[in-house]
Amino acid sequence: MGERHLTIGELARSTGVATSALRYYEELGLMPAPTRISGQRRYPESATALVGTILLLRDCGFTLHECKEFLATHTRGDDWRELIRRKLAELDEQIARAQVARRAVAHALGCPHDELPACRNFTAALEARLAGLPLEEAHPH
């Protein structure tokens, strides 16, 4: 007896992904085209794990293009670790920027001035940003 096949609705319910998103994944090449029975898409049960992998990668910050690249490394037998290393470096940069932003916001909250324009740190950071410096240089505190 062969593997059970799921309709697009069944796959959507089992993964929590809208049918339109599943069709979009298919259109982008993230999922192989399913077989059709009487014109209806029929996915192998293994498609559930594939959609779950896409969801997990998206939760980790991967774009759909990066998800496709990741899935393709497995198909080609390539080393997926390089893609993971690049994403980790990107996440580290995002975290560093978020930490600088957090410090700036925390500083503003603790500022003794009633109006931010009265704060020397705020005006210095504002001038630095207008001069083209990134936040981490404009608000080094």
Backbone as ProteinMPNN parsed JSONL, in Angstrom:
{"seq_chain_A": "MGERHLTIGELARSTGVATSALRYYEELGLMPAPTRISGQRRYPESATALVGTILLLRDCGFTLHECKEFLATHTRGDDWRELIRRKLAELDEQIARAQVARRAVAHALGCPHDELPACRNFTAALEARLAGLPLEEAHPH", "coords_chain_A": {"N_chain_A": [[0.837, -1.17, 0.0], [0.592, 2.209, -0.843], [1.986, 5.444, 0.041], [-0.081, 7.598, 1.957], [-2.001, 10.273, 0.646], [-2.474, 13.79, 0.915], [-5.018, 16.257, 0.723], [-4.912, 19.696, -0.352], [-6.22, 21.222, 1.548], [-6.18, 19.522, 3.79], [-3.424, 19.394, 4.237], [-2.966, 22.077, 4.788], [-4.454, 22.392, 7.18], [-3.086, 20.594, 8.869], [-0.613, 21.787, 9.127], [-1.032, 24.422, 9.733], [-0.814, 26.389, 7.863], [-1.94, 28.617, 5.423], [-3.922, 27.741, 2.551], [-3.431, 29.3, 0.317], [-0.836, 30.167, 0.805], [0.527, 27.747, 0.665], [0.182, 27.165, -2.04], [1.643, 29.29, -3.032], [4.232, 28.682, -2.047], [4.662, 26.452, -3.609], [4.625, 27.636, -6.144], [6.937, 29.196, -5.954], [8.802, 27.239, -5.953], [9.542, 26.024, -3.631], [8.279, 23.818, -2.776], [7.739, 20.678, -4.291], [5.777, 20.214, -7.265], [2.619, 18.894, -6.656], [1.061, 15.658, -7.124], [-1.882, 15.223, -9.109], [-5.25, 14.49, -8.643], [-8.155, 14.002, -10.21], [-7.943, 16.671, -10.874], [-7.355, 17.883, -8.468], [-4.934, 18.951, -6.075], [-2.692, 16.657, -4.624], [-0.85, 15.881, -1.945], [2.061, 14.184, -0.772], [2.337, 12.552, 2.43], [4.753, 13.255, 3.491], [5.063, 15.894, 2.821], [4.174, 17.4, 4.903], [6.288, 17.507, 6.772], [8.089, 18.916, 5.192], [6.809, 21.431, 4.881], [6.78, 22.107, 7.567], [9.531, 22.386, 7.992], [10.047, 24.65, 6.427], [8.516, 26.512, 7.867], [9.906, 26.511, 10.319], [12.431, 27.45, 9.497], [11.649, 30.007, 8.613], [10.811, 31.07, 11.067], [13.285, 31.367, 12.201], [14.298, 33.478, 10.871], [14.929, 33.252, 8.179], [14.605, 34.119, 4.766], [12.136, 33.49, 2.201], [13.486, 32.916, -0.147], [15.983, 32.149, 0.89], [15.146, 29.895, 2.276], [14.48, 28.245, 0.144], [16.992, 27.957, -0.992], [18.284, 26.604, 1.112], [16.791, 24.201, 1.207], [17.429, 23.249, -1.318], [20.134, 22.661, -1.035], [20.122, 20.262, 0.271], [18.959, 18.609, -1.617], [20.852, 18.685, -3.662], [22.976, 17.712, -2.295], [24.8, 19.408, -1.204], [26.782, 21.33, 1.143], [24.994, 22.533, 3.72], [25.728, 24.056, 5.81], [27.196, 26.402, 5.304], [25.295, 28.264, 4.44], [23.856, 28.447, 6.822], [25.834, 29.515, 8.47], [26.129, 32.068, 7.307], [23.58, 33.122, 7.838], [23.646, 33.138, 10.624], [25.655, 35.054, 11.1], [24.356, 37.288, 10.047], [22.179, 37.444, 11.812], [23.574, 37.993, 14.17], [24.5, 40.576, 13.582], [22.043, 41.938, 13.409], [21.164, 41.641, 16.046], [23.142, 43.089, 17.414], [22.62, 45.675, 16.404], [20.036, 45.987, 17.406], [20.566, 45.97, 20.134], [21.993, 48.367, 20.45], [19.971, 50.15, 19.711], [18.186, 49.6, 21.763], [19.632, 50.523, 23.995], [19.669, 53.253, 23.383], [16.933, 53.894, 23.493], [16.374, 53.199, 26.152], [18.018, 55.034, 27.412], [16.722, 57.407, 26.661], [14.326, 57.068, 28.037], [15.201, 57.218, 30.66], [16.113, 59.785, 30.788], [16.58, 62.912, 32.344], [15.448, 65.22, 31.384], [12.492, 67.017, 30.521], [11.759, 67.44, 27.927], [12.937, 65.946, 25.039], [14.547, 67.358, 23.077], [15.959, 69.084, 24.725], [17.934, 67.617, 25.814], [21.355, 67.016, 25.826], [22.599, 64.692, 24.9], [20.646, 63.642, 23.211], [20.441, 65.679, 21.238], [23.057, 65.626, 20.239], [23.182, 63.036, 19.21], [21.172, 63.24, 17.297], [22.248, 65.184, 15.546], [24.494, 63.745, 14.673], [23.271, 61.586, 13.343], [21.954, 62.962, 11.297], [24.171, 63.754, 9.967], [24.85, 61.486, 8.762], [25.864, 59.32, 10.156], [25.686, 55.974, 11.445], [23.354, 54.636, 13.886], [24.758, 53.298, 15.941], [27.129, 54.694, 16.044], [26.244, 57.263, 16.336], [24.932, 57.253, 18.774], [26.71, 56.379, 21.068], [26.654, 55.702, 23.76]], "CA_chain_A": [[0.0, 0.0, 0.0], [1.405, 3.401, -1.005], [1.877, 6.53, 1.008], [-1.332, 8.347, 1.937], [-1.867, 11.62, 0.106], [-3.292, 14.802, 1.566], [-5.507, 17.367, -0.099], [-4.294, 20.948, 0.077], [-6.898, 21.61, 2.785], [-5.657, 18.687, 4.877], [-2.057, 19.847, 4.498], [-3.091, 23.39, 5.43], [-4.897, 22.184, 8.567], [-2.07, 19.894, 9.667], [0.566, 22.636, 9.303], [-1.417, 25.771, 10.124], [-0.441, 27.294, 6.771], [-3.067, 28.851, 4.517], [-3.808, 27.083, 1.246], [-2.814, 30.25, -0.62], [0.602, 30.145, 1.066], [1.036, 26.482, 0.119], [0.271, 27.341, -3.49], [2.753, 30.216, -3.262], [5.452, 27.893, -1.857], [4.776, 25.617, -4.806], [4.965, 28.537, -7.244], [8.329, 29.61, -5.778], [9.683, 26.079, -6.065], [9.898, 25.515, -2.309], [7.657, 22.494, -2.701], [7.529, 20.117, -5.633], [4.384, 20.174, -7.723], [1.995, 17.65, -6.201], [0.274, 14.926, -8.119], [-3.275, 15.687, -9.152], [-6.28, 13.468, -8.812], [-9.362, 14.731, -10.621], [-7.611, 18.092, -10.877], [-7.044, 18.371, -7.122], [-3.591, 18.678, -5.586], [-2.552, 15.599, -3.61], [0.505, 15.939, -1.414], [2.45, 13.04, 0.061], [2.383, 12.899, 3.856], [6.067, 13.858, 3.758], [4.969, 17.34, 2.601], [3.968, 18.019, 6.21], [7.624, 17.804, 7.312], [8.671, 19.949, 4.346], [6.193, 22.696, 5.282], [7.297, 22.369, 8.914], [10.904, 22.875, 7.836], [9.933, 26.028, 5.939], [8.044, 27.32, 8.996], [11.001, 26.629, 11.279], [13.423, 28.352, 8.91], [11.079, 31.361, 8.643], [10.871, 31.502, 12.461], [14.687, 31.692, 12.472], [14.668, 34.67, 10.13], [15.269, 32.984, 6.783], [13.655, 34.561, 3.747], [11.683, 32.356, 1.388], [14.591, 32.598, -1.067], [16.971, 31.391, 1.658], [14.546, 28.575, 2.526], [14.633, 27.482, -1.096], [18.42, 27.637, -1.102], [18.557, 25.579, 2.118], [16.193, 22.938, 0.762], [18.156, 22.799, -2.501], [21.424, 22.081, -0.643], [19.88, 18.863, 0.601], [18.682, 17.912, -2.871], [22.109, 18.579, -4.407], [23.997, 17.115, -1.455], [25.751, 20.451, -0.824], [26.904, 21.599, 2.572], [24.042, 23.546, 4.138], [26.291, 24.806, 6.928], [27.624, 27.737, 4.881], [24.089, 29.093, 4.492], [23.561, 28.65, 8.238], [26.848, 30.457, 8.972], [25.772, 33.411, 6.822], [22.397, 33.581, 8.581], [24.076, 33.408, 11.991], [26.351, 36.342, 11.067], [23.316, 38.296, 9.834], [21.435, 37.575, 13.069], [24.462, 38.679, 15.121], [24.463, 42.006, 13.23], [20.726, 42.451, 13.8], [21.143, 41.698, 17.51], [23.993, 44.215, 17.811], [21.875, 46.912, 16.112], [18.909, 46.056, 18.342], [21.098, 46.329, 21.452], [22.274, 49.81, 20.402], [18.672, 50.819, 19.726], [17.632, 49.454, 23.11], [20.344, 51.447, 24.88], [19.216, 54.61, 23.069], [15.569, 54.039, 24.003], [16.461, 53.173, 27.614], [18.592, 56.32, 27.796], [15.655, 58.409, 26.524], [13.365, 56.858, 29.118], [15.804, 57.659, 31.916], [16.593, 61.158, 30.648], [15.916, 63.797, 33.306], [14.811, 66.351, 30.722], [11.085, 66.826, 30.169], [11.694, 67.475, 26.468], [14.164, 65.357, 24.493], [15.452, 68.327, 22.454], [16.771, 69.746, 25.75], [18.979, 66.67, 26.21], [22.567, 67.124, 24.988], [22.834, 63.402, 24.231], [19.69, 63.529, 22.111], [20.804, 66.591, 20.143], [24.309, 65.139, 19.644], [22.832, 61.859, 18.397], [20.403, 63.743, 16.16], [23.207, 65.798, 14.61], [25.315, 62.68, 14.094], [22.44, 60.84, 12.378], [21.744, 63.827, 10.143], [25.46, 63.798, 9.264], [25.006, 60.213, 8.07], [26.428, 58.252, 10.98], [24.698, 54.977, 11.916], [22.957, 54.815, 15.282], [25.792, 52.826, 16.882], [28.136, 55.759, 16.176], [25.55, 58.483, 16.756], [24.56, 57.112, 20.18], [27.643, 55.352, 21.568], [26.539, 55.505, 25.218]], "C_chain_A": [[0.886, 1.24, 0.0], [1.168, 4.419, 0.095], [0.542, 7.25, 0.84], [-1.061, 9.751, 1.421], [-2.88, 12.538, 0.762], [-3.8, 15.802, 0.541], [-4.807, 18.626, 0.399], [-4.929, 21.449, 1.376], [-6.385, 20.82, 3.982], [-4.235, 19.118, 5.247], [-2.082, 21.2, 5.213], [-3.48, 23.231, 6.903], [-3.799, 21.553, 9.421], [-0.839, 20.748, 9.933], [0.241, 24.033, 9.809], [-1.06, 26.826, 9.09], [-1.623, 27.412, 5.819], [-2.833, 28.155, 3.173], [-3.155, 28.009, 0.223], [-1.301, 30.283, -0.437], [1.223, 28.862, 0.522], [1.172, 26.571, -1.398], [1.436, 28.267, -3.846], [4.097, 29.498, -3.089], [5.717, 27.04, -3.093], [5.233, 26.462, -5.997], [6.434, 28.975, -7.178], [9.32, 28.456, -5.925], [10.168, 25.567, -4.723], [9.375, 24.094, -2.112], [7.521, 21.956, -4.12], [6.047, 20.135, -5.993], [3.773, 18.846, -7.29], [1.332, 16.919, -7.363], [-1.146, 15.48, -8.068], [-4.179, 14.493, -9.396], [-7.582, 14.215, -9.054], [-9.139, 16.24, -10.525], [-7.244, 18.674, -9.522], [-5.621, 17.991, -6.727], [-3.645, 17.587, -4.526], [-1.09, 15.537, -3.206], [0.83, 14.658, -0.652], [2.507, 13.49, 1.522], [3.703, 13.568, 4.217], [6.062, 15.369, 3.537], [4.754, 18.073, 3.919], [5.312, 18.407, 6.82], [8.304, 18.904, 6.499], [8.116, 21.327, 4.722], [6.668, 23.08, 6.68], [8.716, 22.91, 8.881], [10.898, 24.331, 7.38], [9.498, 26.947, 7.085], [9.158, 27.556, 10.015], [12.078, 27.585, 10.767], [12.932, 29.797, 8.933], [11.113, 31.92, 10.07], [12.288, 31.938, 12.847], [15.187, 32.867, 11.638], [15.064, 34.455, 8.683], [14.185, 33.542, 5.865], [13.178, 33.331, 2.987], [12.766, 31.941, 0.39], [15.657, 31.766, -0.351], [16.445, 30.0, 2.009], [14.733, 27.686, 1.303], [16.082, 27.046, -1.273], [18.789, 26.518, -0.124], [18.034, 24.225, 1.668], [16.943, 22.375, -0.442], [19.504, 22.183, -2.126], [21.258, 20.611, -0.299], [19.647, 18.031, -0.662], [19.974, 17.67, -3.645], [23.197, 17.886, -3.611], [25.068, 18.118, -1.047], [25.791, 20.59, 0.693], [26.012, 22.777, 2.939], [24.615, 24.45, 5.22], [26.734, 26.217, 6.54], [26.449, 28.706, 4.898], [23.737, 29.423, 5.945], [24.565, 29.631, 8.85], [26.527, 31.89, 8.557], [24.581, 33.967, 7.603], [22.786, 33.928, 10.015], [24.795, 34.758, 12.071], [25.349, 37.483, 10.893], [22.521, 38.527, 11.12], [22.274, 38.292, 14.124], [24.475, 40.184, 14.851], [23.134, 42.633, 13.648], [20.633, 42.611, 15.318], [21.966, 42.885, 18.004], [23.274, 45.545, 17.57], [20.712, 47.079, 17.096], [19.392, 46.441, 19.738], [21.429, 47.819, 21.52], [20.966, 50.583, 20.474], [18.054, 50.746, 21.121], [18.298, 50.413, 24.087], [19.874, 52.887, 24.647], [17.822, 54.858, 23.641], [15.575, 54.057, 25.538], [17.029, 54.488, 28.133], [17.513, 57.411, 27.736], [14.655, 58.288, 27.667], [13.902, 57.368, 30.447], [16.298, 59.098, 31.896], [15.848, 62.072, 31.625], [15.209, 64.992, 32.668], [13.355, 66.024, 30.371], [10.886, 66.789, 28.662], [13.006, 66.93, 25.915], [15.078, 66.374, 23.799], [16.326, 69.099, 23.458], [17.944, 68.877, 26.196], [20.176, 66.784, 25.258], [22.847, 65.824, 24.244], [21.901, 63.235, 23.029], [20.11, 64.421, 20.951], [22.104, 66.157, 19.469], [24.031, 63.932, 18.738], [22.062, 62.28, 17.152], [21.334, 64.358, 15.111], [24.062, 64.744, 13.914], [24.53, 61.883, 13.047], [22.223, 61.664, 11.124], [23.029, 63.976, 9.326], [25.758, 62.462, 8.58], [25.609, 59.087, 8.88], [25.346, 57.249, 11.362], [24.437, 55.168, 13.402], [24.063, 54.391, 16.232], [26.926, 53.838, 17.043], [27.494, 57.047, 16.682], [25.176, 58.447, 18.22], [25.438, 56.024, 20.81], [27.487, 55.011, 23.03], [25.913, 54.185, 25.555]], "O_chain_A": [[1.842, 1.31, 0.773], [0.288, 4.275, 0.944], [0.089, 7.483, -0.281], [-0.025, 10.345, 1.718], [-3.985, 12.129, 1.116], [-3.088, 16.152, -0.401], [-4.181, 18.613, 1.458], [-4.243, 22.038, 2.212], [-6.179, 21.378, 5.06], [-3.89, 19.197, 6.426], [-1.303, 21.432, 6.138], [-2.89, 23.873, 7.772], [-3.608, 21.942, 10.574], [-0.091, 20.469, 10.87], [1.131, 24.752, 10.263], [-1.007, 28.016, 9.401], [-2.234, 26.407, 5.455], [-1.697, 28.005, 2.723], [-2.409, 27.551, -0.642], [-0.561, 30.412, -1.413], [2.326, 28.891, -0.025], [2.159, 26.107, -1.968], [2.129, 28.051, -4.841], [5.004, 29.688, -3.899], [6.852, 26.925, -3.557], [6.112, 26.058, -6.758], [7.095, 29.109, -8.207], [10.528, 28.672, -6.012], [11.1, 24.766, -4.666], [9.955, 23.29, -1.383], [7.22, 22.71, -5.045], [5.181, 20.077, -5.12], [4.353, 17.787, -7.533], [1.081, 17.487, -8.426], [-1.544, 16.122, -7.096], [-3.91, 13.626, -10.226], [-8.048, 14.968, -8.199], [-10.039, 16.988, -10.142], [-6.86, 19.84, -9.435], [-5.156, 16.884, -6.996], [-4.513, 17.584, -3.653], [-0.215, 15.193, -4.001], [-0.03, 14.108, 0.036], [2.703, 14.671, 1.808], [3.759, 14.364, 5.155], [6.962, 16.061, 4.014], [5.113, 19.244, 4.04], [5.461, 19.517, 7.329], [9.019, 19.734, 7.06], [8.879, 22.283, 4.864], [6.93, 24.253, 6.945], [9.062, 23.798, 9.66], [11.662, 25.149, 7.894], [10.05, 28.034, 7.254], [9.329, 28.67, 10.51], [12.575, 28.427, 11.514], [13.701, 30.71, 9.234], [11.407, 33.098, 10.268], [12.461, 32.785, 13.724], [16.367, 33.212, 11.694], [15.497, 35.398, 8.021], [12.994, 33.442, 6.16], [13.756, 32.252, 3.12], [12.941, 30.754, 0.115], [16.174, 30.797, -0.908], [17.209, 29.035, 2.036], [15.099, 26.516, 1.422], [16.36, 25.91, -1.657], [19.518, 25.593, -0.482], [18.743, 23.222, 1.737], [17.079, 21.159, -0.573], [19.977, 21.28, -2.815], [22.153, 19.806, -0.552], [20.092, 16.886, -0.753], [20.175, 16.597, -4.214], [24.229, 17.508, -4.167], [26.139, 17.719, -0.59], [24.956, 20.046, 1.415], [26.262, 23.903, 2.507], [24.045, 25.501, 5.514], [26.656, 27.132, 7.359], [26.597, 29.851, 5.327], [23.363, 30.555, 6.254], [24.188, 30.48, 9.658], [26.641, 32.815, 9.361], [24.573, 35.138, 7.983], [22.298, 34.917, 10.562], [24.569, 35.523, 13.009], [25.484, 38.529, 11.527], [22.225, 39.667, 11.476], [21.751, 39.105, 14.887], [24.463, 40.98, 15.79], [23.111, 43.741, 14.183], [20.088, 43.598, 15.812], [21.541, 43.605, 18.908], [23.308, 46.436, 18.419], [20.441, 48.186, 17.56], [18.697, 47.164, 20.452], [21.172, 48.464, 22.537], [20.861, 51.562, 21.213], [17.468, 51.718, 21.599], [17.628, 51.042, 24.906], [19.702, 53.649, 25.599], [17.564, 55.918, 24.211], [14.856, 54.847, 26.15], [16.587, 55.001, 29.161], [17.404, 58.235, 28.644], [14.191, 59.295, 28.202], [13.147, 57.891, 31.266], [16.845, 59.578, 32.889], [14.622, 62.012, 31.719], [14.455, 65.697, 33.339], [13.033, 64.902, 29.978], [9.94, 66.169, 28.176], [14.077, 67.409, 26.287], [16.297, 66.259, 23.924], [17.326, 69.702, 23.068], [18.847, 69.356, 26.881], [20.027, 66.664, 24.042], [23.281, 65.845, 23.092], [22.309, 62.753, 21.972], [20.134, 63.974, 19.804], [22.244, 66.302, 18.255], [24.579, 63.828, 17.641], [22.28, 61.733, 16.071], [21.206, 64.071, 13.92], [24.323, 64.837, 12.714], [25.063, 61.545, 11.99], [22.298, 61.14, 10.012], [22.981, 64.287, 8.136], [26.777, 62.314, 7.906], [25.845, 58.003, 8.348], [24.199, 57.639, 11.582], [25.232, 55.804, 14.094], [24.289, 55.061, 17.24], [27.611, 53.841, 18.067], [28.137, 57.831, 17.38], [25.104, 59.496, 18.861], [24.984, 54.906, 21.055], [28.149, 54.088, 23.504], [25.745, 53.864, 26.732]]}, "name": "protein", "num_of_chains": 1, "seq": "MGERHLTIGELARSTGVATSALRYYEELGLMPAPTRISGQRRYPESATALVGTILLLRDCGFTLHECKEFLATHTRGDDWRELIRRKLAELDEQIARAQVARRAVAHALGCPHDELPACRNFTAALEARLAGLPLEEAHPH"}
